[in-house]
Each structure stands twice: as structure tokens, then as C-alpha cells.
């Protein structure tokens, strides 16, 4: 009966459109009251969920991304990407995807990518003659690459939940992220050829060189982050702090586009964003604790294993479940609630934890571009000033492409595990 109340409040909150963090908190509080537990359990579990050292890296990476974005990174990355692929048919669409791959290595969040890249590229593509729905769709689809290519906020959450090395998680996402980007480029090119989208003139290697020189300080941040983790010189949290200091220095003194008077506002905005994520982590931890205490994870695992113990069928079932959940639930909440029980199921049939973690995150990133709760869809549709329906229709080929990459990563473990095994003992 108590569990029924938990899920009834939770589902009602989602249907009514109440923020996921509030819904999780309300459902958990309703369960605690119905079960006769002391109310003090609620703040204790919220604090326990947030009191994880590696989670301190989230505010740092968000601040670093905001500083670099305000300091002129977006325009320089787009210019460099455009110099490489802008001359191909549908070049601005390819530029959009390439910029997301480069930009994602700095922000670690898909929504930040969609808002920053989309704010520049969607109006630019419309002005150049691209349909508004295609412009929004390619931006939304490519923004999901950001949390796959390191650094990645969802992968930091996974590391905190499971004890898997965050450095390993970052490296595990590199090849799948690059595959996603390349696959979407092929899809974009095919659509552009078929519909006769425009292309730009080749600007020469001199423009490639100039644009690379302008973007090199921004691109170097990704290598700084990865080197700090791989060398063992810094933890993820320390790396995030170093990245923030680096971002401030580059934006203020090299690019000279980051006015000092803007820094306090950027810090406050970053703190608000990070607080929202950590509040979600705290409330989701209470919800997850309730599920564990009611042995829901064990019931899920037993139910699936009663159907099949075939590893490949279990992978398919997990993917279908996460794709469905990603259509309705925010990524971090879904990870906190479902990751641990599904990890137990995965390891029970012989799936390596690092491999499972990689395709689970990839799966939920795709959910950011699926209706009805695809956050990146709403962001890009808003920038393009379109209703959601035409953007959903335009994004379907990219969704299919990303699902094919997801299946490849799910059934070929080496795509996720080879690079970490090569670089980390």
C-alpha cells in the first residue's frame, strides 16, 4: 500500500508537469508519512545523497563552461568547425554537429550545448536558407553528444553511484561520442543532398589555420581535463577547479571578451544551475532508498531473469526500458533511480559495469531529444520559434541514427572499454 502511494504521487506529478525534483520529493514524503517513518529520515537521506566528494566537480565544470561560453568560445569553435566542413553540401548542419562535438568537451551538459550553439547556429542556418525545423532538429540531436564526450555531468553522477572511476567513465564515452557525431554528420549530409540544402565556398587552408589559432585555447581545455585525470595529478573535483581558473584566465586575458564585472553574475548563475542538479540528486536519493528498502530492484532483476538469462536479450530489455523512461524523466533522476538496480541485473548476466554504464548514459542522452519531455527539443524549438511537432518530425532520422550507434555500443563492449583499458591500468 505504501509503495502504491509512492508511485501514485510520482506519476501524478509527472503527468501534471511538476518539476521532477519536486515530484520525487513529494512522492518520497508521502511514502514516509504513510509508512509511519520519522520525518527526519527525509533530510538525512537528502544530505547523504549530496554528500559525495566527486559531486563537487559538477559546479566546477558548469562554471568553467559558462565562463568559456561568455568569454567567446562558442563563436570561435563554430568558426573553426565551419572552416573544416562548411564547404560540403549542408555545411552549416555539419558545422553545427562538429561544433557540438568540440563544445561538448567543455560544458559536459546537453542543455548548455543546445542553448549556446543553438542561439548562434539556428538563426544563422535559417538566414542561409535552411528550414527552421531542420535547423532546430540538427541542433537538438547533436547536443546529446556533449555529455558523452568528456567531461560529462551524467558520468560523474554514475561514478558517484557505482564507484566506477570517473576517469574511466570519461574515456569510455570518447569513442561512442565520436561515433554519434560522425553518424549524425552522414545523416545530415544525406538529407542535405536529397533536399538540396546550400553549401558555402571553400575558404582555404589559411582560414582553417586562423580559425584553429583562435579556438586552440578553448580546445585545449578538454586536453587539460583529460590529462589531469589520466596523470593522477588531480581528482575530478580538483580538475574542475583548475578548468574554471583556466577558463577565467583565457576569457578575461587572452580572448579579452570576459569583462570582470560579469564574473559575479556568471558565478551566481552557475551556482543556481549546480544547486538544481544537486537538489535533484538529493531528492532522487530518498526515492532510490525507498525503492531499495522495498526490494523493488531485486523484483525487477528477478522478473527479467525469469523471462531470460541471455545476456544479449537482457541488453535489449534494458535499452528498451531506458529509452521508454528517457521519454518521460529527466536524465539525472532516471540514473539515480534506475542505475543501481539495472547494474545488478547487468552484472548478473555477465555485462561489465563500465560497459553497462556507458550505454546506459548514452541511452538516456537520446531521451533528451524524444517527446514528451525532451528538454533539448523544447530549447531548440523555442530558439527557432516553432511548435514542437515539426521539430519532432525533423529529428526522427537523427534519432534513428543515434539508436543504431546505441545498439553498436551495447553489443560491442570494446567500443566503450578499449580506450580505458589502454590508457588506465
XYZ file of C-alpha atoms in Angstrom, residues 305 308-318 345-352 355 359 410-411 413:
25
model
C 15.778 -13.103 -15.248
C 15.543 -14.760 -19.958
C 19.116 -15.070 -18.741
C 20.547 -14.472 -22.197
C 22.940 -11.538 -21.963
C 22.019 -10.104 -25.347
C 18.302 -10.247 -24.628
C 18.869 -8.576 -21.255
C 20.797 -5.774 -23.002
C 17.866 -5.290 -25.361
C 15.356 -5.215 -22.475
C 17.475 -2.679 -20.547
C 20.806 -7.075 -13.360
C 23.559 -6.404 -15.902
C 26.350 -7.882 -13.810
C 24.186 -10.927 -13.058
C 24.316 -11.887 -16.738
C 27.992 -11.020 -17.217
C 27.890 -7.436 -18.522
C 30.944 -5.424 -17.430
C 30.309 -1.135 -20.476
C 25.431 2.530 -22.913
C 25.573 -2.024 -26.408
C 26.608 -5.146 -28.336
C 31.772 -3.768 -25.498
